[in-house]
XYZ file of C-alpha atoms in Angstrom:
604
model
C 91.201 68.974 159.190
C 90.592 69.244 155.456
C 93.127 71.273 153.516
C 93.145 72.408 149.910
C 96.460 73.433 148.315
C 95.010 75.892 145.827
C 97.595 78.072 144.170
C 95.420 81.087 144.842
C 95.289 80.147 148.507
C 98.840 78.970 148.981
C 100.864 80.977 151.421
C 102.734 83.653 149.504
C 105.259 85.919 151.191
C 104.021 89.451 150.682
C 106.378 92.073 149.367
C 106.492 94.835 151.935
C 106.376 98.433 150.838
C 109.861 99.421 149.818
C 111.541 102.410 151.499
C 112.541 103.414 147.964
C 110.001 104.720 145.487
C 108.426 101.696 143.751
C 108.939 101.264 140.032
C 105.481 101.613 138.554
C 106.779 100.899 135.036
C 108.265 97.509 135.951
C 105.397 95.549 134.430
C 104.914 91.809 134.791
C 102.107 90.041 132.912
C 99.140 89.093 135.091
C 97.048 87.388 132.405
C 97.023 87.305 128.608
C 95.236 85.254 125.987
C 97.257 83.575 123.257
C 94.703 84.743 120.696
C 91.541 86.824 120.743
C 88.935 84.495 122.314
C 86.867 82.494 119.840
C 83.947 84.317 118.172
C 85.178 87.751 119.262
C 86.496 90.327 116.765
C 88.272 93.575 117.588
C 86.327 96.650 116.442
C 89.023 99.162 117.439
C 89.403 101.739 120.212
C 86.512 102.857 122.394
C 84.964 106.252 121.573
C 86.667 109.275 123.088
C 85.565 109.928 126.661
C 84.674 106.317 127.445
C 85.287 105.327 131.034
C 85.375 101.997 132.821
C 84.808 100.885 136.404
C 87.680 98.675 137.596
C 87.417 96.155 140.409
C 90.602 95.091 142.141
C 90.767 91.984 144.324
C 93.419 92.338 147.016
C 95.284 89.341 148.398
C 94.490 88.534 152.026
C 97.274 88.742 154.566
C 96.631 85.166 155.774
C 95.870 83.352 152.555
C 95.092 79.949 154.068
C 92.897 81.292 156.864
C 89.610 81.414 154.961
C 89.862 77.861 153.607
C 91.004 76.486 156.964
C 87.982 78.086 158.621
C 85.665 76.844 155.860
C 86.659 73.215 156.399
C 86.506 73.502 160.169
C 82.862 74.623 160.124
C 81.906 72.286 157.229
C 83.416 68.964 158.300
C 81.095 66.816 160.467
C 84.155 65.351 162.190
C 85.470 68.727 163.369
C 84.702 70.217 166.779
C 83.701 73.503 165.097
C 81.215 71.887 162.694
C 78.280 74.225 162.140
C 79.889 77.128 164.023
C 79.564 79.425 161.019
C 81.338 82.726 160.998
C 79.835 86.185 161.094
C 80.430 88.726 158.373
C 82.907 90.515 160.657
C 84.826 87.312 161.385
C 85.128 86.548 157.670
C 86.340 90.091 157.106
C 89.173 89.451 159.533
C 90.222 86.336 157.628
C 90.300 88.019 154.221
C 91.798 91.353 155.294
C 94.758 92.434 153.118
C 98.292 92.865 154.425
C 98.634 96.132 156.367
C 100.923 97.500 153.628
C 98.645 96.573 150.729
C 96.214 99.486 150.764
C 98.974 102.064 151.070
C 100.957 100.535 148.218
C 97.935 100.202 145.916
C 96.840 103.747 146.725
C 100.327 105.010 145.843
C 100.101 103.221 142.505
C 96.677 104.718 141.757
C 97.815 108.159 142.872
C 100.894 107.934 140.648
C 98.532 107.566 137.689
C 96.355 110.480 138.739
C 93.419 108.501 140.093
C 91.637 110.674 142.690
C 90.990 109.052 146.059
C 87.349 110.127 145.777
C 86.815 107.616 142.955
C 88.098 104.656 145.022
C 85.763 102.719 147.302
C 86.179 99.483 149.246
C 83.926 96.472 149.654
C 84.182 93.061 151.302
C 85.725 94.810 154.294
C 88.638 96.198 152.317
C 89.283 93.038 150.305
C 88.100 94.601 147.051
C 88.505 98.061 145.619
C 86.249 99.672 143.020
C 87.812 102.461 140.985
C 84.984 104.347 139.320
C 84.884 106.131 135.982
C 88.452 105.462 134.902
C 89.178 106.863 131.400
C 90.214 104.042 129.079
C 93.580 105.686 128.422
C 94.220 105.757 132.169
C 93.209 102.103 132.530
C 95.685 101.225 129.768
C 98.453 103.044 131.625
C 97.593 101.460 134.975
C 97.554 97.944 133.592
C 99.957 98.019 130.669
C 96.879 97.084 128.661
C 95.152 97.981 125.419
C 91.402 98.100 125.982
C 89.465 97.801 122.733
C 85.868 97.246 121.684
C 85.189 93.598 120.733
C 82.094 92.307 118.973
C 80.730 88.766 119.213
C 80.337 87.188 115.777
C 77.084 85.391 116.633
C 75.252 87.613 119.119
C 76.562 90.991 117.878
C 77.081 92.016 121.507
C 80.033 94.254 122.294
C 82.500 94.340 125.169
C 85.297 96.642 126.221
C 88.176 94.308 127.016
C 91.911 93.762 126.642
C 93.550 90.519 125.515
C 96.219 90.931 128.191
C 97.096 93.029 131.201
C 100.047 93.501 133.528
C 100.795 94.914 136.950
C 103.944 96.453 138.348
C 106.018 93.566 139.718
C 105.747 94.865 143.279
C 101.930 94.562 143.147
C 101.751 90.890 142.163
C 102.022 89.868 145.817
C 99.190 92.238 146.722
C 96.595 91.923 143.944
C 94.753 88.778 142.868
C 92.865 90.083 139.854
C 91.574 93.186 138.092
C 88.194 93.136 136.350
C 86.961 93.702 133.772
C 90.093 92.883 131.838
C 90.557 89.618 129.944
C 87.292 87.848 130.735
C 85.203 87.867 127.559
C 82.135 86.191 129.103
C 78.904 87.346 127.502
C 75.321 86.245 126.911
C 76.308 83.228 124.839
C 79.291 82.376 127.010
C 77.202 82.431 130.194
C 75.023 79.889 128.528
C 71.860 78.554 130.070
C 72.158 74.837 130.693
C 68.625 74.172 129.532
C 66.584 74.058 126.345
C 62.991 73.710 125.349
C 62.003 70.296 124.036
C 58.890 70.918 121.905
C 58.525 67.219 121.116
C 58.710 66.182 124.744
C 55.661 64.709 126.444
C 53.445 67.405 127.964
C 50.744 66.731 130.537
C 47.481 68.453 129.528
C 45.749 68.253 132.897
C 48.469 68.564 135.497
C 49.886 65.684 137.500
C 46.729 64.508 139.247
C 47.136 61.115 137.587
C 50.745 60.874 138.784
C 49.712 61.854 142.312
C 47.016 59.191 142.279
C 49.493 56.602 141.034
C 51.995 57.594 143.720
C 49.305 57.210 146.376
C 48.337 53.782 145.036
C 51.947 52.650 144.924
C 52.561 53.925 148.452
C 49.556 51.944 149.666
C 50.791 48.836 147.876
C 54.266 49.368 149.312
C 52.864 49.607 152.831
C 50.782 46.493 152.333
C 53.653 44.433 150.938
C 56.336 46.159 153.018
C 58.428 46.880 149.940
C 61.758 48.513 150.892
C 62.932 51.904 149.662
C 61.248 55.100 148.493
C 61.815 54.315 144.789
C 59.009 51.772 144.946
C 56.533 54.688 145.102
C 57.658 56.444 141.876
C 55.351 55.840 138.888
C 56.974 54.611 135.677
C 55.364 57.559 133.872
C 57.909 59.816 135.610
C 60.506 58.344 133.241
C 59.057 60.424 130.422
C 57.427 63.348 132.240
C 58.785 65.080 135.341
C 56.522 67.086 137.647
C 56.912 68.226 141.266
C 55.066 65.103 142.429
C 57.605 62.896 140.643
C 60.522 64.660 142.287
C 59.012 64.782 145.764
C 58.371 61.041 145.580
C 61.685 60.205 143.934
C 63.727 62.171 146.471
C 61.556 61.171 149.430
C 60.447 64.640 150.580
C 56.676 64.552 150.000
C 55.743 63.977 153.641
C 57.897 66.760 155.100
C 56.335 70.151 155.891
C 58.766 73.038 156.502
C 58.546 74.638 159.938
C 61.330 77.243 160.067
C 59.822 79.495 157.416
C 60.569 82.625 159.425
C 64.289 81.852 159.254
C 64.993 79.671 156.251
C 65.252 81.149 152.718
C 66.032 79.618 149.315
C 67.728 81.901 146.784
C 67.910 81.643 142.979
C 70.588 83.657 141.160
C 69.413 84.816 137.725
C 71.302 86.499 134.893
C 71.051 87.638 131.279
C 67.696 89.393 131.451
C 65.911 86.211 132.523
C 62.751 87.126 134.428
C 60.590 84.861 136.580
C 56.849 85.323 136.132
C 54.526 85.479 139.138
C 51.539 84.682 136.924
C 53.229 81.639 135.391
C 54.158 80.377 138.865
C 50.514 80.588 139.945
C 49.422 78.689 136.833
C 52.161 76.089 137.356
C 51.245 75.471 140.983
C 47.520 75.308 140.203
C 48.299 72.615 137.654
C 51.113 70.744 139.370
C 50.870 71.406 143.124
C 47.434 72.647 144.025
C 48.121 72.763 147.784
C 50.863 75.346 147.218
C 49.067 77.979 145.150
C 49.660 80.536 147.913
C 53.386 80.406 147.199
C 55.060 83.604 146.043
C 58.612 84.741 145.576
C 60.447 87.995 146.147
C 62.462 89.633 143.370
C 65.672 91.442 144.311
C 67.395 93.376 141.528
C 71.203 93.539 141.408
C 73.464 95.808 139.345
C 70.675 97.310 137.272
C 68.801 94.039 136.885
C 65.129 94.333 135.972
C 61.861 92.522 136.710
C 60.038 92.514 133.391
C 56.867 90.520 134.015
C 55.945 90.823 130.324
C 59.000 88.857 129.230
C 59.305 85.656 131.290
C 62.321 83.440 130.627
C 62.308 79.655 130.420
C 65.394 79.470 132.658
C 64.007 81.804 135.327
C 60.585 80.140 135.320
C 62.128 76.664 135.517
C 64.277 77.646 138.496
C 61.578 79.363 140.522
C 58.744 76.928 139.680
C 60.635 73.868 140.870
C 62.362 75.579 143.786
C 58.962 76.788 145.045
C 57.031 73.587 144.375
C 59.497 71.390 146.296
C 60.385 73.776 149.152
C 56.914 75.288 149.815
C 56.163 77.135 152.072
C 59.821 78.182 152.391
C 60.353 81.802 151.228
C 62.132 82.063 147.865
C 64.122 85.010 146.496
C 64.896 85.467 142.796
C 67.954 87.673 142.205
C 67.728 89.425 138.832
C 71.307 90.424 138.079
C 72.038 92.992 135.363
C 74.950 92.936 132.963
C 73.508 92.730 129.452
C 73.892 94.400 127.037
C 77.495 94.838 128.149
C 78.553 98.032 126.416
C 76.811 101.164 125.162
C 78.999 103.119 122.781
C 77.843 106.623 123.638
C 81.155 107.851 125.025
C 79.503 109.509 127.988
C 78.611 106.841 130.508
C 80.832 104.225 132.151
C 80.844 100.835 130.495
C 78.831 98.136 132.107
C 81.399 95.854 133.711
C 79.353 92.777 132.706
C 80.981 90.554 135.309
C 77.829 88.739 136.422
C 79.238 86.586 139.217
C 81.214 89.488 140.650
C 78.176 91.757 140.492
C 76.025 89.242 142.319
C 78.667 88.058 144.795
C 79.669 91.568 145.786
C 76.002 92.364 146.390
C 75.114 89.244 148.361
C 78.207 89.308 150.575
C 77.388 92.848 151.645
C 73.930 91.836 152.908
C 73.218 91.465 156.618
C 71.305 88.227 155.993
C 71.978 85.680 153.234
C 69.771 82.742 152.140
C 70.858 79.442 153.638
C 70.656 77.759 150.197
C 71.386 79.263 146.779
C 71.042 77.673 143.326
C 72.618 78.937 140.105
C 72.043 77.361 136.700
C 74.723 79.117 134.665
C 78.283 78.272 133.718
C 81.035 78.541 131.149
C 83.900 76.510 129.741
C 86.610 76.747 132.370
C 89.330 77.526 129.836
C 87.466 80.657 128.677
C 87.611 82.148 132.186
C 90.960 83.778 133.121
C 92.635 81.821 135.910
C 93.100 84.833 138.187
C 89.423 85.755 137.791
C 88.240 82.177 138.420
C 90.341 81.878 141.562
C 89.116 85.189 142.969
C 85.467 84.344 142.306
C 85.920 80.875 143.784
C 87.169 82.310 147.082
C 84.060 84.511 147.258
C 81.958 81.331 147.134
C 84.112 80.084 150.014
C 83.111 83.180 151.977
C 79.452 82.243 151.515
C 80.172 78.748 152.815
C 81.882 79.965 155.975
C 78.793 82.058 156.744
C 76.482 79.054 156.526
C 75.210 79.131 152.935
C 75.004 76.048 150.709
C 75.863 77.055 147.122
C 74.783 74.737 144.287
C 75.619 75.048 140.571
C 74.513 73.166 137.479
C 77.419 71.110 136.148
C 76.633 71.866 132.478
C 75.019 70.226 129.467
C 77.924 69.201 127.244
C 79.075 65.860 128.647
C 82.865 65.838 128.819
C 82.997 68.690 126.330
C 81.277 70.265 123.361
C 82.552 70.671 119.809
C 86.186 70.130 118.852
C 87.417 70.333 122.475
C 90.678 72.049 121.552
C 92.621 74.009 124.141
C 92.848 77.785 123.711
C 96.463 78.158 124.877
C 97.895 78.074 121.369
C 98.695 74.367 121.369
C 95.262 73.335 120.007
C 95.503 70.124 121.997
C 92.394 67.951 122.221
C 91.218 67.788 125.825
C 88.012 67.333 127.789
C 86.550 70.736 128.721
C 85.517 71.222 132.385
C 83.024 73.920 133.356
C 83.282 76.827 135.791
C 81.990 77.599 138.421
C 81.114 73.884 138.732
C 84.858 73.194 138.898
C 85.294 75.495 141.918
C 85.896 73.238 144.957
C 83.814 75.503 147.206
C 80.487 74.933 145.446
C 78.354 71.806 145.102
C 78.086 70.908 141.414
C 74.910 69.107 140.338
C 74.907 66.746 137.366
C 71.915 65.247 135.588
C 69.953 61.991 135.638
C 66.950 60.668 133.751
C 64.399 57.834 133.997
C 63.263 56.189 137.238
C 63.309 52.712 138.757
C 66.278 53.094 138.484
C 67.631 56.518 137.622
C 70.444 56.572 135.075
C 72.899 59.254 134.046
C 71.601 61.782 131.520
C 73.951 61.870 128.541
C 73.988 65.695 128.670
C 75.420 65.716 132.213
C 78.728 67.604 132.242
C 81.445 66.219 134.449
C 85.166 65.776 134.591
C 88.230 67.276 136.211
C 89.356 70.862 136.632
C 92.492 72.150 134.983
C 92.532 75.140 137.377
C 91.782 73.712 140.823
C 93.628 70.788 142.462
C 91.608 67.939 143.911
C 90.445 68.865 147.436
C 91.092 66.406 150.211
C 87.387 65.922 150.990
C 86.972 63.962 147.729
C 90.435 62.498 147.325
C 89.571 58.910 148.286
C 86.505 58.623 146.059
C 87.977 60.371 143.021
C 91.279 58.503 143.246
C 89.343 55.242 143.344
C 87.448 56.164 140.173
C 90.611 57.170 138.311
C 92.284 53.904 139.245
C 89.235 51.972 138.049
C 89.399 53.351 134.501
C 93.143 52.798 134.097
C 94.517 54.343 130.911
C 91.127 55.160 129.381
C 91.100 58.736 128.067
C 94.759 59.116 129.003
C 95.920 62.671 128.325
C 92.387 64.003 127.868
C 91.818 65.038 131.488
C 93.731 66.252 134.531
C 94.214 63.280 136.858
C 94.960 65.586 139.819
C 92.130 68.071 139.284
C 89.003 68.731 141.329
C 86.362 66.238 140.168
C 82.789 67.271 139.427
C 79.814 66.950 139.733
C 79.373 66.236 143.424
C 75.761 65.043 143.287
C 73.023 64.865 140.668
C 69.270 65.088 140.146
C 66.730 64.685 137.356
C 67.495 66.795 134.272
C 65.113 65.839 131.452
C 61.434 66.236 130.528
C 60.570 68.839 133.168
C 57.117 70.406 132.762
C 57.174 74.192 133.134
C 54.720 76.979 132.396
C 56.014 79.734 130.118
C 53.727 82.621 129.136
C 50.769 80.503 130.151
C 51.749 77.473 128.049
C 53.080 74.177 129.366
C 56.455 73.273 127.896
C 58.905 70.418 128.384
C 62.490 71.352 129.192
C 65.853 69.607 129.665
C 69.199 70.493 131.204
C 71.157 70.442 134.428
C 69.361 73.732 135.005
C 66.575 71.396 136.084
C 68.878 69.486 138.415
C 70.353 72.376 140.412
C 67.118 73.982 141.717
C 65.722 70.500 142.390
C 68.712 69.514 144.517
C 68.816 72.966 146.133
C 65.152 72.667 147.158
C 65.881 69.336 148.873
C 68.880 70.896 150.648
C 66.674 73.820 151.660
C 64.287 71.358 153.325
C 67.238 69.901 155.229
C 68.232 73.394 156.330
C 64.652 73.990 157.434
C 64.767 70.823 159.522
C 68.085 71.813 161.096
C 66.879 75.312 161.943
C 63.581 74.026 163.341
C 65.611 71.806 165.693
C 67.681 74.753 166.906
C 70.729 73.692 164.891
C 72.732 75.788 162.425
C 72.262 75.500 158.660
C 74.423 73.049 156.730
C 76.585 75.612 154.942
C 79.226 74.244 152.548
C 77.976 70.748 151.760
C 80.843 68.818 150.185
C 82.782 67.643 153.271
C 79.482 66.240 154.609
C 78.447 64.682 151.291
C 81.756 62.890 150.782
C 81.758 61.487 154.331
C 78.672 60.628 156.382
C 76.303 62.107 153.808
C 77.122 59.480 151.180
C 74.715 57.076 152.892
C 71.869 59.515 152.176
C 72.370 59.472 148.398
C 71.027 57.136 145.721
C 74.062 55.826 143.829
C 73.671 55.975 140.024
C 75.531 53.162 138.300
C 74.664 53.345 134.614
C 74.760 55.860 131.784
C 77.538 58.045 130.394
C 78.312 61.612 129.281
C 79.712 61.496 125.709
C 81.488 64.460 124.178
C 84.672 65.557 122.412
C 84.141 62.706 119.931
C 84.358 60.100 122.725
C 81.968 57.962 124.710
C 82.749 60.025 127.802
C 82.884 58.739 131.344
C 80.542 56.023 132.618
C 78.538 56.108 135.826
C 79.749 53.423 138.242
C 79.224 52.393 141.866
C 80.510 55.200 144.070
C 81.569 58.622 142.796
C 81.893 59.214 139.069
C 82.340 62.339 136.879
C 78.840 61.938 135.414
C 76.504 61.833 138.416
C 78.882 62.459 141.317
C 77.897 60.605 144.487
C 74.271 60.223 143.356
C 70.864 61.793 143.923
C 69.444 62.936 147.283
C 67.135 60.948 149.543
C 65.661 63.548 151.885
C 64.539 61.045 154.506
C 67.938 59.417 154.799
C 69.769 62.759 154.763
C 67.402 64.128 157.390
C 68.387 61.299 159.732
C 72.074 61.914 159.017
C 72.016 65.678 159.637
C 69.869 65.303 162.760
């Protein structure tokens, strides 16, 4: 059985409710920043009457149970492989200690919080305390909530640079949000950018399709081995759906389980996917799929503004649809920006995008079998307690049979000065979160064809928060040994390595407001890989088998044979050349890019 010794998941003896009255003033720091996070400036106290909604993650009674179950149902070698859990079964695994709710309720009651303002979610694993006056939040958490303004975006947040809990509650509470997480529109950066000088196809990819057909015919006649022989050289400078379907060997597969299988795209930061642009894109780049449409689901006040399409949202949905057609696609428009309205009358927007979306999706009766997300942040800017709590929510998705994929990022081994934010100002490679979470599949970037090589923008490295999981220990240890003392001290030799796999990430053709644009980023790679995984889930479901769920134990074992190993290219950053792609796993392209045909045979 696979086992992951995460600190957040390590067995911790719970403090039982004391027969004596607990000391609610015996504060112990839960999390605090050494300095105000970069680019944020304190504007002073919130206006009188401002309230805040607090979310409290409670520690489960059996803290290893969820991860144990995740690896049992995700490891091809285990007898329970594919026996995904129901929502109720997951609830049992994450249920708090029997004393936890009573103790936390006593604490809230001591501070005058009415029981009517407290609600539970995730089957009692999370509490939401609504409309808490800021002064009351300060008292509860030994905090000092203030208004902070971002120097570049001018956005404002209500946050505290540190918070504490009574000592007796540390064994019962994982995290409280919003508190010290200063993530905002620039921090939750899109890992993509428009490339106005990139090559743009004026008349669709008919020429590429014709070239693919000619190459396929030549391959058949000469019996050339391998699917890469059918990828036109023009795909090195211009990526279209035809390029990707040929490159990743999925062009001959037609989905059959379209009444069961769903592909989800998580969107944030007021990024809207345009139905009209999708129709134009498919007419130009996949004419047999023009009937494709997607459903929009709004989360936490998210909108669906069809007059303001976003390059990120359009990229995600256009490539997810064009590769997975006719699989149903859902675009989740998650609210959370602007984060704070200083009117003193309404609760602050919590602006915790992943929590907003995760709490929504985990409450649903049905969840897409594959989900792609193209957003991330520097790991060191995310409070550890918050990152750990969010990571375990991704684990819950995996146990229920959902494959979760994330872009690895666009900054190589790190962007800018790469100095730590713990007060030591030490130079260090900067990993990204949630890509560094061991319960998601992180997707790096490649470019060119015949052969593919690593894209220099592809983020990869080693987590400073999460230990290396056993499913990747052999491959990652081998890589670390192979580079010897290179970059010594710049990365965590025992951390979770990412990315896990990769896909094309440059020169993607998209349609934005009716115009064809060229776009780069691992935002291209994640929906591409997710669409291929969605086809595999379709195949499994059509054969009466369960969906794949959490992918990594499969990918690092039998699944490796279904990936195209990338052995050249690097990801420079932090003033260094970065890591280099090599045979086997590497922190640039992971295990390689998917070959649908080979993976289909493996998962059969």
